[in-house]
Amino acid sequence: MKIGLYFGTFNPIHVGHLAIANHMVEFSELDEIWMVITPHSPFKKKSTLLSDNHRYQLVNLATEDYPKLRPSKIEFDLPQPNYTINTLVYLAEKHPQHQFNLIMGEDNLASFHKWKNYEVILEGYNIYVYPRIYSGEKPITRFDNHPKIHPVDAPIMEISSTFIRKAIANQKNIQPLLPCKVWQYIDEMNFYK
């Protein structure tokens, strides 16, 4: 089975994340998308980041009606700070029956050469890339036309979790930007206020 790994803090997960993940699984060779919740780094200031388990619960609620999307807290058990290569190696050992692939935005691809062991990742894994909006021309990267890089013509989603958190803090109604169950959980728990 071809699994796409979509990493994020998902603080909170919103309809943009779901639209991209669903598009990736429906319009590429991927069979499933695992939404990998990035744990809170003990070396970073917490600010408005919800606890790992609350963010996992939000992703679980958001994906329960999408059988090809799964929440994953695989990184919660890995030593921190963690690097993507460590997660990939761990998953390959734990699930040898699957072929794992990365999902990232074009903005992340532009700095991919700065990732730890990026050459090893490129040797062993395919990367599915979704588009971003640029204020000028799209930057050319060293990975354009690379055989392991697969651009996917996914919808461009300009919704940010930061915007959602600020809107909630300012008592704005942003329900259309969140899956219904995610909004209910955030509202009941009084998050981001």
CSV table of N, CA, C and O in Angstrom, one decimal, residues 89-142:
chain,number,residue,atom,x,y,z
A,89,VAL,N,12.4,6.1,8.8
A,89,VAL,CA,13.1,4.9,9.1
A,89,VAL,C,12.3,4.1,10.1
A,89,VAL,O,12.1,2.8,9.9
A,90,TYR,N,11.7,4.7,11.1
A,90,TYR,CA,10.9,4.0,12.1
A,90,TYR,C,9.7,3.4,11.5
A,90,TYR,O,9.3,2.2,11.7
A,91,LEU,N,9.0,4.2,10.6
A,91,LEU,CA,7.8,3.6,9.9
A,91,LEU,C,8.1,2.5,9.0
A,91,LEU,O,7.4,1.5,9.0
A,92,ALA,N,9.2,2.6,8.3
A,92,ALA,CA,9.6,1.5,7.4
A,92,ALA,C,9.9,0.2,8.2
A,92,ALA,O,9.6,-0.9,7.7
A,93,GLU,N,10.5,0.3,9.3
A,93,GLU,CA,10.8,-0.9,10.2
A,93,GLU,C,9.5,-1.4,10.8
A,93,GLU,O,9.3,-2.6,10.8
A,94,LYS,N,8.6,-0.5,11.2
A,94,LYS,CA,7.3,-0.9,11.9
A,94,LYS,C,6.3,-1.5,10.9
A,94,LYS,O,5.5,-2.3,11.2
A,95,HIS,N,6.3,-0.9,9.6
A,95,HIS,CA,5.3,-1.3,8.6
A,95,HIS,C,6.0,-1.6,7.3
A,95,HIS,O,5.8,-0.9,6.3
A,96,PRO,N,6.8,-2.7,7.3
A,96,PRO,CA,7.5,-3.0,6.0
A,96,PRO,C,6.6,-3.3,4.8
A,96,PRO,O,7.0,-3.3,3.7
A,97,GLN,N,5.3,-3.6,5.1
A,97,GLN,CA,4.4,-3.9,4.0
A,97,GLN,C,3.9,-2.6,3.2
A,97,GLN,O,3.3,-2.8,2.2
A,98,HIS,N,4.2,-1.5,3.8
A,98,HIS,CA,3.8,-0.2,3.1
A,98,HIS,C,5.0,0.5,2.4
A,98,HIS,O,6.1,0.4,2.9
A,99,GLN,N,4.6,1.3,1.4
A,99,GLN,CA,5.6,2.2,0.8
A,99,GLN,C,5.2,3.6,1.2
A,99,GLN,O,4.2,4.1,0.9
A,100,PHE,N,6.1,4.2,1.9
A,100,PHE,CA,5.9,5.6,2.5
A,100,PHE,C,6.4,6.6,1.5
A,100,PHE,O,7.4,6.5,0.9
A,101,ASN,N,5.6,7.7,1.5
A,101,ASN,CA,5.9,8.9,0.6
A,101,ASN,C,5.6,10.1,1.4
A,101,ASN,O,4.8,10.2,2.3
A,102,LEU,N,6.4,11.2,1.1
A,102,LEU,CA,6.2,12.5,1.8
A,102,LEU,C,5.2,13.3,1.0
A,102,LEU,O,5.2,13.3,-0.3
A,103,ILE,N,4.5,14.2,1.7
A,103,ILE,CA,3.6,15.2,1.1
A,103,ILE,C,4.1,16.5,1.6
A,103,ILE,O,4.3,16.6,2.9
A,104,MET,N,4.3,17.5,0.7
A,104,MET,CA,4.8,18.8,1.2
A,104,MET,C,4.3,19.9,0.3
A,104,MET,O,4.0,19.6,-0.9
A,105,GLY,N,4.3,21.1,0.8
A,105,GLY,CA,4.0,22.2,-0.1
A,105,GLY,C,5.2,22.7,-0.8
A,105,GLY,O,6.3,22.4,-0.4
A,106,GLU,N,5.0,23.4,-1.9
A,106,GLU,CA,6.1,23.9,-2.7
A,106,GLU,C,7.0,24.8,-1.9
A,106,GLU,O,8.2,24.8,-2.1
A,107,ASP,N,6.5,25.5,-0.9
A,107,ASP,CA,7.3,26.4,-0.1
A,107,ASP,C,8.3,25.5,0.7
A,107,ASP,O,9.5,25.9,0.9
A,108,ASN,N,7.9,24.4,1.2
A,108,ASN,CA,8.8,23.5,1.9
A,108,ASN,C,9.9,22.8,1.0
A,108,ASN,O,11.0,22.6,1.3
A,109,LEU,N,9.4,22.5,-0.3
A,109,LEU,CA,10.4,22.0,-1.2
A,109,LEU,C,11.5,22.9,-1.5
A,109,LEU,O,12.7,22.5,-1.7
A,110,ALA,N,11.3,24.2,-1.5
A,110,ALA,CA,12.3,25.2,-1.8
A,110,ALA,C,13.4,25.1,-0.7
A,110,ALA,O,14.6,25.4,-1.1
A,111,SER,N,13.1,24.7,0.5
A,111,SER,CA,14.2,24.6,1.5
A,111,SER,C,14.5,23.2,1.9
A,111,SER,O,15.2,22.9,2.9
A,112,PHE,N,14.0,22.3,1.1
A,112,PHE,CA,14.2,20.8,1.4
A,112,PHE,C,15.7,20.4,1.5
A,112,PHE,O,16.1,19.6,2.3
A,113,HIS,N,16.6,21.1,0.7
A,113,HIS,CA,18.0,20.8,0.7
A,113,HIS,C,18.6,21.1,2.1
A,113,HIS,O,19.8,20.7,2.3
A,114,LYS,N,17.9,21.8,3.0
A,114,LYS,CA,18.4,22.1,4.3
A,114,LYS,C,18.0,21.0,5.3
A,114,LYS,O,18.4,21.1,6.5
A,115,TRP,N,17.1,20.1,4.9
A,115,TRP,CA,16.7,19.1,5.9
A,115,TRP,C,17.8,18.1,6.2
A,115,TRP,O,18.7,17.8,5.3
A,116,LYS,N,17.7,17.5,7.4
A,116,LYS,CA,18.7,16.5,7.7
A,116,LYS,C,18.5,15.3,6.8
A,116,LYS,O,17.4,14.8,6.7
A,117,ASN,N,19.7,14.8,6.2
A,117,ASN,CA,19.7,13.6,5.4
A,117,ASN,C,18.7,13.7,4.2
A,117,ASN,O,18.1,12.7,3.8
A,118,TYR,N,18.6,14.9,3.6
A,118,TYR,CA,17.6,15.1,2.5
A,118,TYR,C,18.0,14.2,1.3
A,118,TYR,O,17.1,13.7,0.6
A,119,GLU,N,19.3,13.9,1.1
A,119,GLU,CA,19.7,13.1,0.0
A,119,GLU,C,19.2,11.6,0.2
A,119,GLU,O,18.7,11.0,-0.7
A,120,VAL,N,19.2,11.2,1.5
A,120,VAL,CA,18.8,9.8,1.8
A,120,VAL,C,17.2,9.7,1.6
A,120,VAL,O,16.7,8.7,1.1
A,121,ILE,N,16.5,10.8,2.0
A,121,ILE,CA,15.1,10.8,1.8
A,121,ILE,C,14.8,10.7,0.3
A,121,ILE,O,13.9,9.9,-0.1
A,122,LEU,N,15.5,11.5,-0.5
A,122,LEU,CA,15.2,11.5,-2.0
A,122,LEU,C,15.6,10.2,-2.6
A,122,LEU,O,14.9,9.8,-3.6
A,123,GLU,N,16.6,9.5,-2.1
A,123,GLU,CA,16.9,8.2,-2.6
A,123,GLU,C,15.8,7.1,-2.4
A,123,GLU,O,15.5,6.3,-3.2
A,124,GLY,N,15.2,7.2,-1.2
A,124,GLY,CA,14.3,6.1,-0.8
A,124,GLY,C,12.8,6.4,-0.8
A,124,GLY,O,12.0,5.5,-0.7
A,125,TYR,N,12.5,7.7,-1.1
A,125,TYR,CA,11.1,8.1,-0.9
A,125,TYR,C,10.7,9.0,-2.0
A,125,TYR,O,11.4,9.9,-2.5
A,126,ASN,N,9.4,8.9,-2.5
A,126,ASN,CA,8.8,9.8,-3.4
A,126,ASN,C,8.2,11.0,-2.6
A,126,ASN,O,7.8,10.8,-1.5
A,127,ILE,N,8.2,12.2,-3.2
A,127,ILE,CA,7.7,13.4,-2.6
A,127,ILE,C,6.6,13.9,-3.5
A,127,ILE,O,6.8,14.2,-4.6
A,128,TYR,N,5.4,14.0,-2.9
A,128,TYR,CA,4.2,14.6,-3.6
A,128,TYR,C,4.1,16.0,-3.1
A,128,TYR,O,4.0,16.3,-1.9
A,129,VAL,N,4.1,17.0,-4.1
A,129,VAL,CA,4.1,18.4,-3.8
A,129,VAL,C,2.8,19.1,-4.2
A,129,VAL,O,2.4,18.9,-5.4
A,130,TYR,N,2.3,19.9,-3.3
A,130,TYR,CA,1.1,20.6,-3.6
A,130,TYR,C,1.5,22.1,-3.8
A,130,TYR,O,2.4,22.6,-3.2
A,131,PRO,N,0.7,22.8,-4.7
A,131,PRO,CA,1.1,24.2,-5.0
A,131,PRO,C,0.8,25.2,-3.9
A,131,PRO,O,0.0,25.0,-3.0
A,132,ARG,N,1.6,26.3,-4.0
A,132,ARG,CA,1.4,27.5,-3.1
A,132,ARG,C,1.3,28.7,-4.0
A,132,ARG,O,1.7,28.7,-5.2
A,133,ILE,N,0.7,29.8,-3.5
A,133,ILE,CA,0.7,31.1,-4.2
A,133,ILE,C,1.9,31.9,-3.9
A,133,ILE,O,2.4,31.9,-2.7
A,134,TYR,N,2.5,32.5,-4.9
A,134,TYR,CA,3.7,33.3,-4.8
A,134,TYR,C,3.4,34.7,-5.2
A,134,TYR,O,2.6,35.0,-6.1
A,135,SER,N,4.0,35.7,-4.5
A,135,SER,CA,3.8,37.1,-4.9
A,135,SER,C,4.5,37.5,-6.1
A,135,SER,O,4.2,38.5,-6.7
A,136,GLY,N,5.4,36.7,-6.6
A,136,GLY,CA,6.1,37.0,-7.9
A,136,GLY,C,6.1,35.7,-8.7
A,136,GLY,O,5.1,34.9,-8.6
A,137,GLU,N,7.1,35.5,-9.4
A,137,GLU,CA,7.3,34.2,-10.1
A,137,GLU,C,7.6,33.1,-9.2
A,137,GLU,O,8.3,33.3,-8.2
A,138,LYS,N,7.1,31.9,-9.5
A,138,LYS,CA,7.4,30.7,-8.7
A,138,LYS,C,8.9,30.5,-8.7
A,138,LYS,O,9.6,30.5,-9.8
A,139,PRO,N,9.5,30.3,-7.5
A,139,PRO,CA,11.0,30.1,-7.5
A,139,PRO,C,11.4,28.8,-8.1
A,139,PRO,O,10.7,27.8,-8.0
A,140,ILE,N,12.5,28.8,-8.8
A,140,ILE,CA,13.0,27.6,-9.4
A,140,ILE,C,13.9,26.9,-8.3
A,140,ILE,O,14.6,27.5,-7.6
A,141,THR,N,13.6,25.6,-8.1
A,141,THR,CA,14.4,24.9,-7.1
A,141,THR,C,15.3,23.8,-7.8
A,141,THR,O,15.1,23.5,-9.0
A,142,ARG,N,16.3,23.4,-7.0
A,142,ARG,CA,17.2,22.3,-7.6
A,142,ARG,C,16.5,21.0,-7.8
A,142,ARG,O,17.0,20.1,-8.3
